[in-house]
Amino acid sequence: MDELPLDQVRTLLAVVDEGTFDAAAAALHVTPSAVSQRVKALEQRIGRVLLMRTKPVRPTESGEVVVRFARQLARLERDARAELGLAAEQGPVRIPIAVNADSLATWFLPALTRVPQDPPICFELYREDESHTTTLLREGRVMAAVTSSPDPVAGCTVRRLGLARYRAVAAPEFAARHLTGSLPQDLREAPTVVFDPRDNAQDAFVRSLTQGSSDAGRIRHLVPTSDGFRDAVAFGLGWGMVPEPQAEPLLRAGRLVELAPTRPMDVPLYWQQWKLDSPALSTVADVVATAAAEVLLTDGGSGSPENPWRPSIGVRTETVPENS
């Protein structure tokens, strides 16, 4: 196999983006039969199945590689046209980015306002948990991601951004009602707020207090927005791990109390992006890294030692005795 026919590669991308062969045919202004023939020819050329024929279609692991290549190829073509002065009719540059909700609610959006808009850039933000944003990179759906993984996705580079600090907090009335004895024991039973079903921050915090023997309580209020999560804790629905920038104003105002002031939890964040010589993507990456350095902590930051809650990150977690 000497080369990948570009018309076949672009057709595969159209099928994935549109979801069906018929929709891809309409987008490409060809017949559905032509789309099917191109995809089959590409699969035969590569010797692997590239699409699962579901509704909507989904790329296989090999298909994801080709889709990512197709998107990178489209980006390179666009950048080349821009350098040649041929991009005016194409509209603004699109930069799809995966980012976690807490970063969106605190420092990430202000960072994007610093990106120069000459030429114009349109941001397409995909909200995803920081431990899952690399999935969107791997699938080729985004060009860059804020992630907790230091391991680069194939075809991507990694840059460390810093540590996002979280505080275990509750409303004063909630603490007076539910947290009056041993904190590790009380947190096993007290209602908690979780962001979504994959949010294990509260469980991991309790495990860090109980030497891994217990999770947070079974009464869990699911609140899937960052601001809503903070407000639910402040209103007394349950306790939770709130990002420090969101917690501090409410702590100062007395609307929240900190449950373990000497035990913040720090999550390392990284910027992963395609290995692509794209001026627009490079500009965004530099601006994001600069903004993160102003807001996030470094390894040498003040406060407690680095203490992420996700075991997959592989960083030390502390334990305290039951009677602490």
Short mmCIF file of C-alpha atoms in Angstrom, two decimals:
data_model
loop_
_atom_site.label_atom_id
_atom_site.label_comp_id
_atom_site.label_asym_id
_atom_site.label_seq_id
_atom_site.Cartn_x
_atom_site.Cartn_y
_atom_site.Cartn_z
CA MET A 1 0.00 0.00 0.00
CA ASP A 2 1.80 3.09 -1.26
CA GLU A 3 -0.80 5.75 -0.51
CA LEU A 4 -4.30 6.41 0.78
CA PRO A 5 -6.54 7.77 -2.00
CA LEU A 6 -7.69 11.16 -0.77
CA ASP A 7 -11.19 10.90 -2.23
CA GLN A 8 -11.72 7.67 -0.32
CA VAL A 9 -10.32 9.13 2.91
CA ARG A 10 -12.57 12.20 2.62
CA THR A 11 -15.55 9.96 1.90
CA LEU A 12 -14.92 7.92 5.04
CA LEU A 13 -14.78 11.13 7.07
CA ALA A 14 -18.06 12.32 5.55
CA VAL A 15 -19.78 9.05 6.48
CA VAL A 16 -18.57 9.32 10.08
CA ASP A 17 -19.55 12.99 10.36
CA GLU A 18 -22.96 12.58 8.70
CA GLY A 19 -23.78 9.29 10.39
CA THR A 20 -25.09 7.37 7.38
CA PHE A 21 -24.02 6.54 3.84
CA ASP A 22 -27.06 8.32 2.42
CA ALA A 23 -26.36 11.52 4.36
CA ALA A 24 -22.70 11.43 3.32
CA ALA A 25 -23.75 11.00 -0.31
CA ALA A 26 -25.95 14.10 -0.06
CA ALA A 27 -23.13 16.10 1.53
CA LEU A 28 -20.64 15.01 -1.14
CA HIS A 29 -23.15 15.34 -4.02
CA VAL A 30 -22.62 11.75 -5.16
CA THR A 31 -24.78 8.63 -5.06
CA PRO A 32 -24.97 6.38 -1.97
CA SER A 33 -23.57 3.60 -4.16
CA ALA A 34 -20.48 5.68 -4.88
CA VAL A 35 -19.97 6.33 -1.18
CA SER A 36 -20.28 2.64 -0.38
CA GLN A 37 -17.85 1.68 -3.14
CA ARG A 38 -15.25 4.20 -1.96
CA VAL A 39 -15.41 3.00 1.64
CA LYS A 40 -15.19 -0.65 0.60
CA ALA A 41 -12.25 0.13 -1.69
CA LEU A 42 -10.44 1.90 1.16
CA GLU A 43 -11.08 -1.02 3.52
CA GLN A 44 -9.77 -3.45 0.91
CA ARG A 45 -6.71 -1.29 0.31
CA ILE A 46 -5.89 -1.12 4.02
CA GLY A 47 -6.99 -4.68 4.71
CA ARG A 48 -9.12 -3.76 7.73
CA VAL A 49 -12.73 -2.96 8.53
CA LEU A 50 -12.97 0.78 9.11
CA LEU A 51 -16.66 1.26 9.89
CA MET A 52 -19.22 -0.51 12.02
CA ARG A 53 -22.41 -0.40 9.96
CA THR A 54 -24.63 0.76 12.80
CA LYS A 55 -27.02 3.73 12.88
CA PRO A 56 -25.26 6.04 13.13
CA VAL A 57 -22.12 4.40 11.79
CA ARG A 58 -19.13 4.25 14.10
CA PRO A 59 -15.46 3.96 13.18
CA THR A 60 -13.50 0.93 14.33
CA GLU A 61 -10.16 1.42 16.05
CA SER A 62 -8.47 1.37 12.64
CA GLY A 63 -11.17 3.67 11.31
CA GLU A 64 -10.42 6.20 14.03
CA VAL A 65 -6.82 6.40 12.80
CA VAL A 66 -7.98 7.14 9.25
CA VAL A 67 -10.60 9.64 10.43
CA ARG A 68 -7.99 11.47 12.48
CA PHE A 69 -5.70 11.52 9.44
CA ALA A 70 -8.55 12.91 7.33
CA ARG A 71 -9.21 15.75 9.77
CA GLN A 72 -5.53 16.59 10.01
CA LEU A 73 -5.28 16.56 6.24
CA ALA A 74 -8.22 18.95 5.99
CA ARG A 75 -6.55 21.26 8.53
CA LEU A 76 -3.26 21.26 6.63
CA GLU A 77 -5.07 22.02 3.38
CA ARG A 78 -6.92 24.90 4.98
CA ASP A 79 -3.74 26.36 6.48
CA ALA A 80 -1.96 26.09 3.13
CA ARG A 81 -4.82 27.91 1.39
CA ALA A 82 -4.67 30.62 4.05
CA GLU A 83 -0.94 31.14 3.49
CA LEU A 84 -1.62 31.40 -0.24
CA GLY A 85 -4.32 33.99 0.32
CA LEU A 86 -7.06 31.64 -0.88
CA ALA A 87 -8.94 31.13 2.37
CA ALA A 88 -11.19 34.20 2.45
CA GLU A 89 -14.19 32.33 1.07
CA GLN A 90 -13.79 29.46 3.55
CA GLY A 91 -14.89 31.37 6.60
CA PRO A 92 -13.22 31.36 10.04
CA VAL A 93 -10.84 28.67 11.26
CA ARG A 94 -12.55 26.01 13.41
CA ILE A 95 -10.74 24.66 16.47
CA PRO A 96 -12.64 21.84 18.24
CA ILE A 97 -11.46 21.36 21.85
CA ALA A 98 -12.51 18.92 24.58
CA VAL A 99 -12.45 20.43 28.07
CA ASN A 100 -13.77 19.44 31.49
CA ALA A 101 -16.68 21.33 33.05
CA ASP A 102 -14.74 22.73 36.02
CA SER A 103 -12.12 24.29 33.75
CA LEU A 104 -14.91 25.74 31.61
CA ALA A 105 -16.52 27.28 34.69
CA THR A 106 -13.32 28.78 36.08
CA TRP A 107 -10.34 29.67 33.88
CA PHE A 108 -10.70 28.25 30.37
CA LEU A 109 -13.24 30.62 28.79
CA PRO A 110 -11.38 33.77 29.91
CA ALA A 111 -8.26 32.24 28.36
CA LEU A 112 -9.95 31.90 24.98
CA THR A 113 -10.79 35.62 24.94
CA ARG A 114 -7.04 36.28 24.70
CA VAL A 115 -6.67 34.39 21.41
CA PRO A 116 -6.08 36.88 18.57
CA GLN A 117 -8.94 36.94 16.06
CA ASP A 118 -6.95 37.86 12.98
CA PRO A 119 -7.71 35.65 11.16
CA PRO A 120 -10.97 34.79 12.93
CA ILE A 121 -11.13 31.54 14.92
CA CYS A 122 -14.30 29.69 15.90
CA PHE A 123 -14.07 27.50 19.00
CA GLU A 124 -16.11 24.31 19.21
CA LEU A 125 -16.03 23.15 22.82
CA TYR A 126 -16.92 19.62 23.85
CA ARG A 127 -17.57 19.25 27.57
CA GLU A 128 -16.21 16.00 28.93
CA ASP A 129 -14.69 14.67 32.15
CA GLU A 130 -10.94 15.36 32.21
CA SER A 131 -10.21 11.65 32.42
CA HIS A 132 -12.21 10.99 29.23
CA THR A 133 -11.35 13.94 26.97
CA THR A 134 -8.58 11.90 25.33
CA THR A 135 -11.27 9.62 23.90
CA LEU A 136 -12.44 12.50 21.71
CA LEU A 137 -8.85 13.09 20.61
CA ARG A 138 -8.39 9.42 19.79
CA GLU A 139 -11.58 9.44 17.71
CA GLY A 140 -10.40 12.51 15.82
CA ARG A 141 -13.41 14.58 16.89
CA VAL A 142 -11.29 17.31 18.48
CA MET A 143 -7.88 18.81 17.74
CA ALA A 144 -6.94 19.42 21.38
CA ALA A 145 -8.07 18.56 24.89
CA VAL A 146 -7.60 19.51 28.53
CA THR A 147 -7.01 16.15 30.17
CA SER A 148 -5.73 14.50 33.33
CA SER A 149 -3.71 11.98 31.31
CA PRO A 150 0.03 12.59 30.80
CA ASP A 151 0.17 9.74 28.28
CA PRO A 152 -0.07 11.14 24.75
CA VAL A 153 -2.72 9.86 22.37
CA ALA A 154 -1.15 8.51 19.19
CA GLY A 155 -0.25 11.43 16.96
CA CYS A 156 -0.50 14.00 19.77
CA THR A 157 1.84 16.04 21.94
CA VAL A 158 1.40 16.73 25.67
CA ARG A 159 2.07 19.88 27.68
CA ARG A 160 1.56 20.07 31.45
CA LEU A 161 -0.73 22.92 32.49
CA GLY A 162 -0.68 22.70 36.30
CA LEU A 163 -2.73 21.45 39.25
CA ALA A 164 -6.44 22.14 39.73
CA ARG A 165 -7.16 22.25 43.47
CA TYR A 166 -10.41 21.02 45.01
CA ARG A 167 -11.74 21.53 48.54
CA ALA A 168 -14.09 19.27 50.52
CA VAL A 169 -16.86 21.66 51.61
CA ALA A 170 -20.42 21.78 52.89
CA ALA A 171 -22.97 24.35 53.98
CA PRO A 172 -22.64 25.25 57.68
CA GLU A 173 -26.16 23.99 58.46
CA PHE A 174 -25.45 20.71 56.65
CA ALA A 175 -22.21 20.23 58.58
CA ALA A 176 -23.95 20.93 61.90
CA ARG A 177 -26.60 18.34 61.08
CA HIS A 178 -24.57 15.55 59.47
CA LEU A 179 -20.89 16.02 60.41
CA THR A 180 -20.74 16.19 64.18
CA GLY A 181 -18.50 13.23 65.06
CA SER A 182 -15.64 11.45 63.30
CA LEU A 183 -15.37 12.97 59.82
CA PRO A 184 -14.43 9.69 58.06
CA GLN A 185 -17.37 7.90 59.70
CA ASP A 186 -19.83 10.74 59.08
CA LEU A 187 -18.94 11.02 55.39
CA ARG A 188 -19.80 7.34 54.92
CA GLU A 189 -23.43 8.18 55.72
CA ALA A 190 -23.91 11.86 54.83
CA PRO A 191 -25.65 12.83 51.57
CA THR A 192 -23.26 13.92 48.85
CA VAL A 193 -23.44 15.78 45.56
CA VAL A 194 -21.92 14.22 42.44
CA PHE A 195 -21.42 15.76 39.02
CA ASP A 196 -22.37 12.70 36.99
CA PRO A 197 -22.32 8.89 37.39
CA ARG A 198 -18.58 8.83 36.58
CA ASP A 199 -17.68 11.41 39.24
CA ASN A 200 -15.60 9.53 41.82
CA ALA A 201 -14.09 12.56 43.57
CA GLN A 202 -16.18 12.26 46.73
CA ASP A 203 -15.63 8.50 46.97
CA ALA A 204 -11.88 8.90 46.56
CA PHE A 205 -11.76 11.62 49.22
CA VAL A 206 -13.52 9.35 51.71
CA ARG A 207 -11.22 6.47 50.77
CA SER A 208 -8.24 8.72 51.46
CA LEU A 209 -9.61 9.27 54.98
CA THR A 210 -10.41 5.62 55.63
CA GLN A 211 -7.36 3.92 54.15
CA GLY A 212 -9.44 2.77 51.20
CA SER A 213 -12.06 0.94 53.25
CA SER A 214 -15.14 3.05 52.45
CA ASP A 215 -16.82 5.20 49.82
CA ALA A 216 -19.07 8.21 50.27
CA GLY A 217 -22.68 7.67 51.32
CA ARG A 218 -25.38 6.12 49.15
CA ILE A 219 -27.57 9.23 49.08
CA ARG A 220 -26.19 11.01 46.01
CA HIS A 221 -27.66 14.06 44.31
CA LEU A 222 -26.57 14.20 40.66
CA VAL A 223 -26.07 17.79 39.46
CA PRO A 224 -24.38 17.82 36.03
CA THR A 225 -23.23 21.45 35.80
CA SER A 226 -20.23 22.98 37.52
CA ASP A 227 -22.06 26.05 38.86
CA GLY A 228 -25.08 23.92 39.77
CA PHE A 229 -22.84 21.49 41.65
CA ARG A 230 -21.34 24.32 43.71
CA ASP A 231 -24.78 25.82 44.40
CA ALA A 232 -26.24 22.45 45.41
CA VAL A 233 -23.49 22.09 48.01
CA ALA A 234 -23.97 25.68 49.19
CA PHE A 235 -27.74 25.15 49.53
CA GLY A 236 -27.12 22.12 51.74
CA LEU A 237 -28.16 19.20 49.53
CA GLY A 238 -24.92 17.42 50.37
CA TRP A 239 -21.18 17.85 50.70
CA GLY A 240 -18.81 17.78 47.74
CA MET A 241 -15.40 18.49 46.24
CA VAL A 242 -15.60 22.02 44.82
CA PRO A 243 -12.87 23.72 42.73
CA GLU A 244 -10.96 26.16 44.90
CA PRO A 245 -11.75 29.25 42.75
CA GLN A 246 -15.45 28.51 43.15
CA ALA A 247 -15.24 27.58 46.83
CA GLU A 248 -13.16 30.49 48.14
CA PRO A 249 -15.76 33.32 47.76
CA LEU A 250 -18.38 31.20 49.50
CA LEU A 251 -15.96 30.20 52.26
CA ARG A 252 -15.16 33.87 52.90
CA ALA A 253 -18.87 34.72 52.94
CA GLY A 254 -19.60 31.95 55.43
CA ARG A 255 -21.88 30.06 53.02
CA LEU A 256 -19.51 27.09 53.00
CA VAL A 257 -17.24 25.50 55.58
CA GLU A 258 -14.20 23.39 54.76
CA LEU A 259 -14.30 19.86 56.09
CA ALA A 260 -10.55 19.16 56.01
CA PRO A 261 -8.64 22.45 55.58
CA THR A 262 -5.22 20.77 55.49
CA ARG A 263 -6.28 18.17 52.93
CA PRO A 264 -7.04 19.74 49.54
CA MET A 265 -7.01 17.44 46.53
CA ASP A 266 -5.00 18.40 43.45
CA VAL A 267 -5.63 17.11 39.94
CA PRO A 268 -2.88 17.53 37.32
CA LEU A 269 -4.12 18.90 34.02
CA TYR A 270 -2.43 18.56 30.64
CA TRP A 271 -2.96 20.00 27.17
CA GLN A 272 -2.89 17.40 24.42
CA GLN A 273 -3.10 18.35 20.76
CA TRP A 274 -2.49 16.96 17.32
CA LYS A 275 1.10 16.93 16.06
CA LEU A 276 0.24 19.43 13.38
CA ASP A 277 2.00 22.50 12.09
CA SER A 278 -1.12 24.66 12.35
CA PRO A 279 -0.59 28.34 13.21
CA ALA A 280 -4.09 28.69 14.68
CA LEU A 281 -3.74 25.61 16.88
CA SER A 282 -0.28 26.69 18.05
CA THR A 283 -1.61 30.12 18.98
CA VAL A 284 -4.47 28.65 21.00
CA ALA A 285 -2.10 26.24 22.77
CA ASP A 286 0.28 29.02 23.80
CA VAL A 287 -2.55 31.22 25.09
CA VAL A 288 -4.10 28.35 27.08
CA ALA A 289 -0.75 27.40 28.62
CA THR A 290 -0.07 31.01 29.64
CA ALA A 291 -3.51 31.43 31.21
CA ALA A 292 -3.24 28.10 33.03
CA ALA A 293 0.11 29.11 34.52
CA GLU A 294 -1.57 32.17 36.04
CA VAL A 295 -4.46 30.25 37.60
CA LEU A 296 -3.41 26.66 38.28
CA LEU A 297 -0.90 25.56 40.90
CA THR A 298 2.50 24.14 40.12
CA ASP A 299 4.09 21.14 41.82
CA GLY A 300 5.81 23.59 44.14
CA GLY A 301 2.62 25.46 45.03
CA SER A 302 1.67 26.30 48.58
CA GLY A 303 -0.62 24.13 50.66
CA SER A 304 -0.83 20.38 51.02
CA PRO A 305 1.17 17.96 48.90
CA GLU A 306 -0.12 16.93 45.53
CA ASN A 307 -2.98 14.52 46.20
CA PRO A 308 -5.12 13.63 43.16
CA TRP A 309 -8.16 11.48 43.74
CA ARG A 310 -8.09 9.31 40.64
CA PRO A 311 -6.03 6.14 41.22
CA SER A 312 -5.38 5.87 37.46
CA ILE A 313 -3.19 8.95 37.69
CA GLY A 314 -0.83 6.95 39.88
CA VAL A 315 0.04 9.66 42.39
CA ARG A 316 0.18 9.19 46.15
CA THR A 317 -2.95 9.62 48.26
CA GLU A 318 -2.73 10.24 51.97
CA THR A 319 -4.66 8.53 54.75
CA VAL A 320 -5.61 9.74 58.19
CA PRO A 321 -6.67 7.77 61.24
CA GLU A 322 -10.37 7.23 61.93
CA ASN A 323 -10.27 9.58 64.91
CA SER A 324 -8.67 12.50 63.04
#
